[in-house]
mmCIF file of C-alpha atoms in Angstrom:
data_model
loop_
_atom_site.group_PDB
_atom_site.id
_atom_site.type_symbol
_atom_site.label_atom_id
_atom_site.label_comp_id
_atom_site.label_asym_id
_atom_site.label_seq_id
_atom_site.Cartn_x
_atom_site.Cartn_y
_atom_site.Cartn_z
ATOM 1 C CA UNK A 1 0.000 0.000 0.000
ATOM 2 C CA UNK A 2 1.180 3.655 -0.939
ATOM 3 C CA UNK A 3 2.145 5.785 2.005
ATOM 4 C CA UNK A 4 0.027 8.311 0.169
ATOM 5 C CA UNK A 5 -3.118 7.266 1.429
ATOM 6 C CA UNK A 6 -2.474 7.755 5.104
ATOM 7 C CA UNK A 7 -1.438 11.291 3.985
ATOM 8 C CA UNK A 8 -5.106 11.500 2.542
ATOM 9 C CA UNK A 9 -6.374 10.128 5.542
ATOM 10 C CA UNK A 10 -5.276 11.976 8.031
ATOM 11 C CA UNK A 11 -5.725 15.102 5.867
ATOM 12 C CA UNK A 12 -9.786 13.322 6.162
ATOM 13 C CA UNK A 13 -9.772 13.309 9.581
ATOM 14 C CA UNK A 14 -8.283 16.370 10.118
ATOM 15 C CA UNK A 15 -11.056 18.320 7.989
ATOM 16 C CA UNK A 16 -13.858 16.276 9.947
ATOM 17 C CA UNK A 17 -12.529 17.692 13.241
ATOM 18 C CA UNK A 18 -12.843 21.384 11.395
ATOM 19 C CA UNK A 19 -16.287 20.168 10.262
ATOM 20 C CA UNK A 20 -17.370 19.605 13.716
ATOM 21 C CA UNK A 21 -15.725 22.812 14.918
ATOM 22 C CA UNK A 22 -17.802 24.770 11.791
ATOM 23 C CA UNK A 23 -20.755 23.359 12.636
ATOM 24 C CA UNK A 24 -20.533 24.524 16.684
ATOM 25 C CA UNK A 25 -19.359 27.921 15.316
ATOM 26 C CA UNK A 26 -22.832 28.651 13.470
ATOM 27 C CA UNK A 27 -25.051 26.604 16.129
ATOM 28 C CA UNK A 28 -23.480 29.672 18.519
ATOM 29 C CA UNK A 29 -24.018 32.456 16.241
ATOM 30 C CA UNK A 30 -26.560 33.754 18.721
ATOM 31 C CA UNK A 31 -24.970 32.941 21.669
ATOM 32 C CA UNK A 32 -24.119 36.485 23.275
ATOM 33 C CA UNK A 33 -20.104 36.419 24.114
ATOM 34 C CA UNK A 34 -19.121 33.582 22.162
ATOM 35 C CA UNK A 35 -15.528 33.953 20.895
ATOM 36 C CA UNK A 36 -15.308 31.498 17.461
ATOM 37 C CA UNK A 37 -12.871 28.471 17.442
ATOM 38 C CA UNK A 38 -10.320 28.168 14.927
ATOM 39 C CA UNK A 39 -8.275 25.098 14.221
ATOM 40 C CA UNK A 40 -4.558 24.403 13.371
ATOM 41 C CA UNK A 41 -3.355 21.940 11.374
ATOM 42 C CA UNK A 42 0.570 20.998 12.073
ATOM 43 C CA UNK A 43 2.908 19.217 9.675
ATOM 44 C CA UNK A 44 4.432 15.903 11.021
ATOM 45 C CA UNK A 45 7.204 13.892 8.923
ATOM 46 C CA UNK A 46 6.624 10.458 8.774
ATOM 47 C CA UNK A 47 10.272 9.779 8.543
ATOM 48 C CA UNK A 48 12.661 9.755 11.666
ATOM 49 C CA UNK A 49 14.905 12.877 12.278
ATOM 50 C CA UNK A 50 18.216 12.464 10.270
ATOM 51 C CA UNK A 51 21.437 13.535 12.187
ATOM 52 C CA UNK A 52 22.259 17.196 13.018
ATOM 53 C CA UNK A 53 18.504 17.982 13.685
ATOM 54 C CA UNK A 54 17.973 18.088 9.545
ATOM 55 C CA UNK A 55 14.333 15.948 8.715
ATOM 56 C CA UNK A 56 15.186 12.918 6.571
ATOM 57 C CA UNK A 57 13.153 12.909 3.316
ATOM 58 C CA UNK A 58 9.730 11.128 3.401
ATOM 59 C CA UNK A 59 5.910 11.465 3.874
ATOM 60 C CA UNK A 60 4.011 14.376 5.447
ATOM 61 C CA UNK A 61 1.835 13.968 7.032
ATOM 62 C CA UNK A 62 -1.297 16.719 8.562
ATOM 63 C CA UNK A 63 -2.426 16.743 12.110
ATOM 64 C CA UNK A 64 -4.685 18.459 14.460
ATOM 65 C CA UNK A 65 -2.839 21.025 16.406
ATOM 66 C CA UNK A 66 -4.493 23.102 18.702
ATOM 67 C CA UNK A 67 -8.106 25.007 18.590
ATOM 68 C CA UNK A 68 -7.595 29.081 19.370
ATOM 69 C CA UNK A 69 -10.679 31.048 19.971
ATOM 70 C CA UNK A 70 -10.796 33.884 18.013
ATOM 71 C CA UNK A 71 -10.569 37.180 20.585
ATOM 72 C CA UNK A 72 -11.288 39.603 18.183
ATOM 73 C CA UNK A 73 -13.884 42.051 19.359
ATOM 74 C CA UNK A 74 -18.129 41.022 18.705
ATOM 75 C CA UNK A 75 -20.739 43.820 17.947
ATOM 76 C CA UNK A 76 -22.354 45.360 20.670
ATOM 77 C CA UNK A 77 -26.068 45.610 20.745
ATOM 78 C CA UNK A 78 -27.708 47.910 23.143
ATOM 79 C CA UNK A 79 -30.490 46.064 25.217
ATOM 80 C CA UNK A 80 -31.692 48.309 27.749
ATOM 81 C CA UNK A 81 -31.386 45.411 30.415
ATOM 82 C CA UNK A 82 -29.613 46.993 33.728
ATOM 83 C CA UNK A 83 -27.903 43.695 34.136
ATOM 84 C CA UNK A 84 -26.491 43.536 31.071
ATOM 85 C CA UNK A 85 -22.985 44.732 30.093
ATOM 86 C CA UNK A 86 -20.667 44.568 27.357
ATOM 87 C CA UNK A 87 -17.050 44.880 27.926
ATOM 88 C CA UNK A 88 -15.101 47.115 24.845
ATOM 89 C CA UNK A 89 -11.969 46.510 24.051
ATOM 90 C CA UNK A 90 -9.502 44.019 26.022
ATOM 91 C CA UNK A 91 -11.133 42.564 29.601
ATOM 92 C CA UNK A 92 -12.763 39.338 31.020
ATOM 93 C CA UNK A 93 -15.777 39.253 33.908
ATOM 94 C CA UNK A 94 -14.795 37.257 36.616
ATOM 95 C CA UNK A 95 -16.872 34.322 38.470
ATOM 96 C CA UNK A 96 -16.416 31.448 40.478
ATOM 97 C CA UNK A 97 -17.295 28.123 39.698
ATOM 98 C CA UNK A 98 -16.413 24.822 41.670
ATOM 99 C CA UNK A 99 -13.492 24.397 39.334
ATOM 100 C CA UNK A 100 -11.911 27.562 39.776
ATOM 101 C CA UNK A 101 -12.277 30.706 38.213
ATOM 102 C CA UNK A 102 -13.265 31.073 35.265
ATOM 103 C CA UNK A 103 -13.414 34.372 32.660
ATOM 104 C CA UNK A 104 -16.247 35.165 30.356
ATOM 105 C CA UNK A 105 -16.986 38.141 27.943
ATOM 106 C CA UNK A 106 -20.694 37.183 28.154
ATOM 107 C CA UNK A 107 -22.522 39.858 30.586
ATOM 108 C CA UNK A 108 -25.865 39.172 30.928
ATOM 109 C CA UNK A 109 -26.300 38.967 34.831
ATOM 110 C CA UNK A 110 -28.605 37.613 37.530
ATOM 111 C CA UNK A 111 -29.600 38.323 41.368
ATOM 112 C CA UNK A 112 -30.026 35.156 43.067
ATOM 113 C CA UNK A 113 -32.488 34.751 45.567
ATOM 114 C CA UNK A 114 -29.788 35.436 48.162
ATOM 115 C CA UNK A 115 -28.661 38.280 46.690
ATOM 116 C CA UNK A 116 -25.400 37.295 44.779
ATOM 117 C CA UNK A 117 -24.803 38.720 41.742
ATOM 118 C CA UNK A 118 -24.592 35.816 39.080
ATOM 119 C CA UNK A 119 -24.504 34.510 35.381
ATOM 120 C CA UNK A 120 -27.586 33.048 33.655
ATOM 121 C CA UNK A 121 -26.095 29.830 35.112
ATOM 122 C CA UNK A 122 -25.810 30.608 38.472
ATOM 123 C CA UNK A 123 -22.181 30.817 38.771
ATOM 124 C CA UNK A 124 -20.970 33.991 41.476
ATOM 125 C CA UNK A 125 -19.368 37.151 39.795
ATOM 126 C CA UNK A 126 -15.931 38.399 41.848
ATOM 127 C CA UNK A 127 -16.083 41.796 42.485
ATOM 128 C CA UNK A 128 -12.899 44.396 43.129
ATOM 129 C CA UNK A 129 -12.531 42.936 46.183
ATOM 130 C CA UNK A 130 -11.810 38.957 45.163
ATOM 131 C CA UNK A 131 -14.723 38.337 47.067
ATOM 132 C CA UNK A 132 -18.571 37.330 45.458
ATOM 133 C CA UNK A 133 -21.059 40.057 44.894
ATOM 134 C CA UNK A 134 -23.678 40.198 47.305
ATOM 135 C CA UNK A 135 -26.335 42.410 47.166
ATOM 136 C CA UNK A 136 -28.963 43.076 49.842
ATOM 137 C CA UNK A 137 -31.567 40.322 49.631
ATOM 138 C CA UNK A 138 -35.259 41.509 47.966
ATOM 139 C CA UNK A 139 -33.126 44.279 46.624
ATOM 140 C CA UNK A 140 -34.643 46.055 43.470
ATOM 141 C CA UNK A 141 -33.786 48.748 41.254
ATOM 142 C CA UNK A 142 -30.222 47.247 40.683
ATOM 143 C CA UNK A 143 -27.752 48.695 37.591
ATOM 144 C CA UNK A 144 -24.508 48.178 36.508
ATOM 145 C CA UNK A 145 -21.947 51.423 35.761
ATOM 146 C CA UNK A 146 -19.905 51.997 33.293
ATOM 147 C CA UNK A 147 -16.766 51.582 35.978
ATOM 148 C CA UNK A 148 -18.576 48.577 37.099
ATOM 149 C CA UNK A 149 -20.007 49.427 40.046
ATOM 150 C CA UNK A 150 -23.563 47.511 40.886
ATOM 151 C CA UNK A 151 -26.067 50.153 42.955
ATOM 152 C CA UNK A 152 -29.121 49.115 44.615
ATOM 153 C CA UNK A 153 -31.385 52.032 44.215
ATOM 154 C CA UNK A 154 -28.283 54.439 43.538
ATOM 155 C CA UNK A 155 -26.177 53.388 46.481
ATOM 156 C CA UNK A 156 -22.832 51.534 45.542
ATOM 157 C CA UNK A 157 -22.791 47.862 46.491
ATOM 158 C CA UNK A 158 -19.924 46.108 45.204
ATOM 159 C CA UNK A 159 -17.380 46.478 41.807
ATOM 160 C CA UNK A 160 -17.118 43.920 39.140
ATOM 161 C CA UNK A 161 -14.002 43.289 38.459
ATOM 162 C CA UNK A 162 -12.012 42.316 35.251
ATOM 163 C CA UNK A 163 -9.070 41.192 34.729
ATOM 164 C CA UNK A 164 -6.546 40.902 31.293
ATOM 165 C CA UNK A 165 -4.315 38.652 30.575
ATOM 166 C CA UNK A 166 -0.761 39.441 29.475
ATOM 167 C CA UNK A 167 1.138 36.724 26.333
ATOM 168 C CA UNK A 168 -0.472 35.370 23.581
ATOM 169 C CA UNK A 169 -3.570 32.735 23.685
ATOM 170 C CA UNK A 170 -3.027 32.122 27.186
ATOM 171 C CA UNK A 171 -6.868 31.064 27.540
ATOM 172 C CA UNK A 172 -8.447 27.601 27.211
ATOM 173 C CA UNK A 173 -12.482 27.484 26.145
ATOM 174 C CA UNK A 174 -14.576 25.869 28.756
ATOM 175 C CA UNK A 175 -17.813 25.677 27.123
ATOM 176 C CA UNK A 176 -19.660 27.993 25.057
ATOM 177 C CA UNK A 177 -18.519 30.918 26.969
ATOM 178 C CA UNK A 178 -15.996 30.627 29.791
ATOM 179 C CA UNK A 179 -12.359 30.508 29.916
ATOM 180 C CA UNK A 180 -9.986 29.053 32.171
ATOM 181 C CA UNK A 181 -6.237 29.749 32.114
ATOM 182 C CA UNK A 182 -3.634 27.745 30.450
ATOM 183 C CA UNK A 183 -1.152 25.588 32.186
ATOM 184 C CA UNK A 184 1.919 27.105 32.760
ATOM 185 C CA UNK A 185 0.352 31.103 31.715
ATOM 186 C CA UNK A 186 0.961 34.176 33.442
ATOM 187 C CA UNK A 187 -1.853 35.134 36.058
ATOM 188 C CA UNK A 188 -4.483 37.631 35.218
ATOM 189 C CA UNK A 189 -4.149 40.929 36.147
ATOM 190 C CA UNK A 190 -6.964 43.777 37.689
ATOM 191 C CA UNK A 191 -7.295 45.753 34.729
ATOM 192 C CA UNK A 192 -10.363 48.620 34.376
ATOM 193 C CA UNK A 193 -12.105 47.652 31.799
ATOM 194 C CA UNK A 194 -14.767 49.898 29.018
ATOM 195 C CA UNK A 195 -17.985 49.044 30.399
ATOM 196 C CA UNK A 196 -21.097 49.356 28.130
ATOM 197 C CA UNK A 197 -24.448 49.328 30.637
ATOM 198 C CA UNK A 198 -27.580 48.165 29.387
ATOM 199 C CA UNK A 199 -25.424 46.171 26.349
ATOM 200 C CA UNK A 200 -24.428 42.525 25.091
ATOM 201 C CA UNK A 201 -21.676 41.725 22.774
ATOM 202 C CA UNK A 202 -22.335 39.536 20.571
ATOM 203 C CA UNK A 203 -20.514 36.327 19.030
ATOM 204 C CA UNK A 204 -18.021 37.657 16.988
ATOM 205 C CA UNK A 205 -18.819 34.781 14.239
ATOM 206 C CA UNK A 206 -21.573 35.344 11.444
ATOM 207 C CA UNK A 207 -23.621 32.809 9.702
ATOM 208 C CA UNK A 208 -22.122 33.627 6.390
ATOM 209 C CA UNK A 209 -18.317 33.161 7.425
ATOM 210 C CA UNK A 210 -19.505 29.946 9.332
ATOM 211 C CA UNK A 211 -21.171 28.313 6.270
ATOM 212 C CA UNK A 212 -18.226 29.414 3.925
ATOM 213 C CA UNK A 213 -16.232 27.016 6.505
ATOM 214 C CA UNK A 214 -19.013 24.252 6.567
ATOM 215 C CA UNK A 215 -18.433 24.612 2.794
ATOM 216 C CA UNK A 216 -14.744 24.727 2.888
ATOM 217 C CA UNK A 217 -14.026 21.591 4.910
ATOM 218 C CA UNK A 218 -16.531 19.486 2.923
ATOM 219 C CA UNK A 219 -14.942 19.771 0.150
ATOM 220 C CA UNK A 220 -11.455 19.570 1.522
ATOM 221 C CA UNK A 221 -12.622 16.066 2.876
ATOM 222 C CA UNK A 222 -14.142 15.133 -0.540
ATOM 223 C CA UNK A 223 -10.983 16.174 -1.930
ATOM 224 C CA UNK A 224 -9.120 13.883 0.547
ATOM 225 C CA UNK A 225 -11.516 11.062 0.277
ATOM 226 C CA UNK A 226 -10.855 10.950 -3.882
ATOM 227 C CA UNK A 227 -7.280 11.132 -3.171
ATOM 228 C CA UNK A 228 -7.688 7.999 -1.127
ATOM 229 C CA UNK A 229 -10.227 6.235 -3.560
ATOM 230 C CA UNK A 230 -7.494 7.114 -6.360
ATOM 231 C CA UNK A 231 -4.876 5.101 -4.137
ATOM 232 C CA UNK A 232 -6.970 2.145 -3.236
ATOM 233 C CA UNK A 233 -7.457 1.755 -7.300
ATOM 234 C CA UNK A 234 -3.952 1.839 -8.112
ATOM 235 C CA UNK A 235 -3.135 -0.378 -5.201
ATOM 236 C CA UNK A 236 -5.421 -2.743 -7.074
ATOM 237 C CA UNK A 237 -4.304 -2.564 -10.744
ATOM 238 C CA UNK A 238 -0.779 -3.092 -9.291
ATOM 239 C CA UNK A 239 -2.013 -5.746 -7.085
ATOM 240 C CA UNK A 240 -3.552 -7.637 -10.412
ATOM 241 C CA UNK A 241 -0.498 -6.753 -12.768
ATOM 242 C CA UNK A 242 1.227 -8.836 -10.176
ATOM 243 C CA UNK A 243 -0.765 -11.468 -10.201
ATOM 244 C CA UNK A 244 -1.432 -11.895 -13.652
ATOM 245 C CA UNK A 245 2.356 -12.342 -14.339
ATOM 246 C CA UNK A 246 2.565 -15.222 -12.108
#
């Protein structure tokens, strides 16, 4: 058999893994705060490493790499919701979850019935002071600044805080929205972030660009899956020449 057609096939498998990332790109199109995945291929020789460090000639072969979310600001769309805020420009929320903390752009925010100041799933926002948000329980009339600050009825009651991270892609998705921090990266830091009150940002990934890539890895893996056909054929012509001259 041709060493060929594992190059095809792993090219295959590698554009089924962008399929599937594609295909949760669009399905999260509406998801407020979604930041788009992207995938990387890598290049791996199939031969062993000649002497001095120099590759030895042979196949290449294509691998998954890693999958970096795309941090590129999303549109913000006004809401007039005093719990929601969008973050401009470079910044993360803050909240605790029983894993750790965790960092999300998405900042559409609850009260809990004890008064902590949450995300749609519950999970406590850290505030200025490292510590959760709690508001007053029963407490009404409560809105967000554009420093951050949550009032209940126009007296201060705790900061939001948000945090940047310095290095490049030092973030891991968790979900749809959250983030955790990579092994090995550099710790957040406090850092004052442009708050938009009364705002979402949306995901930064539109149906059109996400269907181009639907489009884009089907036919990559058609592509790859002729390549393969074309190698299985000639496998069996030269399997029958063979044959027929013994």
């Amino acid at each position: 058999m041709s060493d060929g057609i594992w190059s095809a096939l792993s090219g295959a498998v590698g554009q089924l893994t962008a399929l599937d990332i594609a295909a949760n790109n669009v399905a999260n199109v509406s998801t407020p705060g979604y930041r788009a995945d992207h995938l990387v291929f890598r290049e791996v020789l199939g031969k062993a490493t000649a002497a001095k460090g120099r590759p030895s000639p042979g196949m290449n072969y294509s691998s998954v790499g890693n999958v970096l979310a795309d941090q590129s600001q999303g549109t913000v769309v006004q809401t007039g919701r005093p719990l929601d805020t969008a973050i401009r420009g470079n910044g993360y929320f803050v909240i605790s979850t029983p894993r750790g903390e965790r960092y999300t752009r998405m900042g559409s925010f609850e009260v809990a019935r004890d008064g902590t100041l949450t995300t749609r799933e519950g999970a406590p926002l850290i505030g200025v002071d490292l510590r959760r948000i709690k508001l007053p329980q029963g407490a009404t009339d409560v809105r967000i600044g554009a420093d951050g600050t949550v009032q209940v009825a126009g007296q201060p009651s705790g900061q939001l805080l948000t945090v940047s991270f310095p290095g490049k892609s030092p973030l891991e998705k968790e979900g749809a929205v959250l983030f955790r921090r990579a092994q090995g990266a550099a710790a957040p830091v406090p850092t004052p972030a442009i708050l938009e009150p009364g705002a979402l940002e949306q995901s930064n990934m539109s149906a059109v660009t996400g269907m181009m890539d639907i489009v884009g890895a089907s036919r990559s893996f058609d592509a790859c899956q002729r390549v393969i056909d074309a190698f299985r054929d000639a496998d069996r012509r030269a399997a029958m020449n063979i044959a027929a001259k013994v």
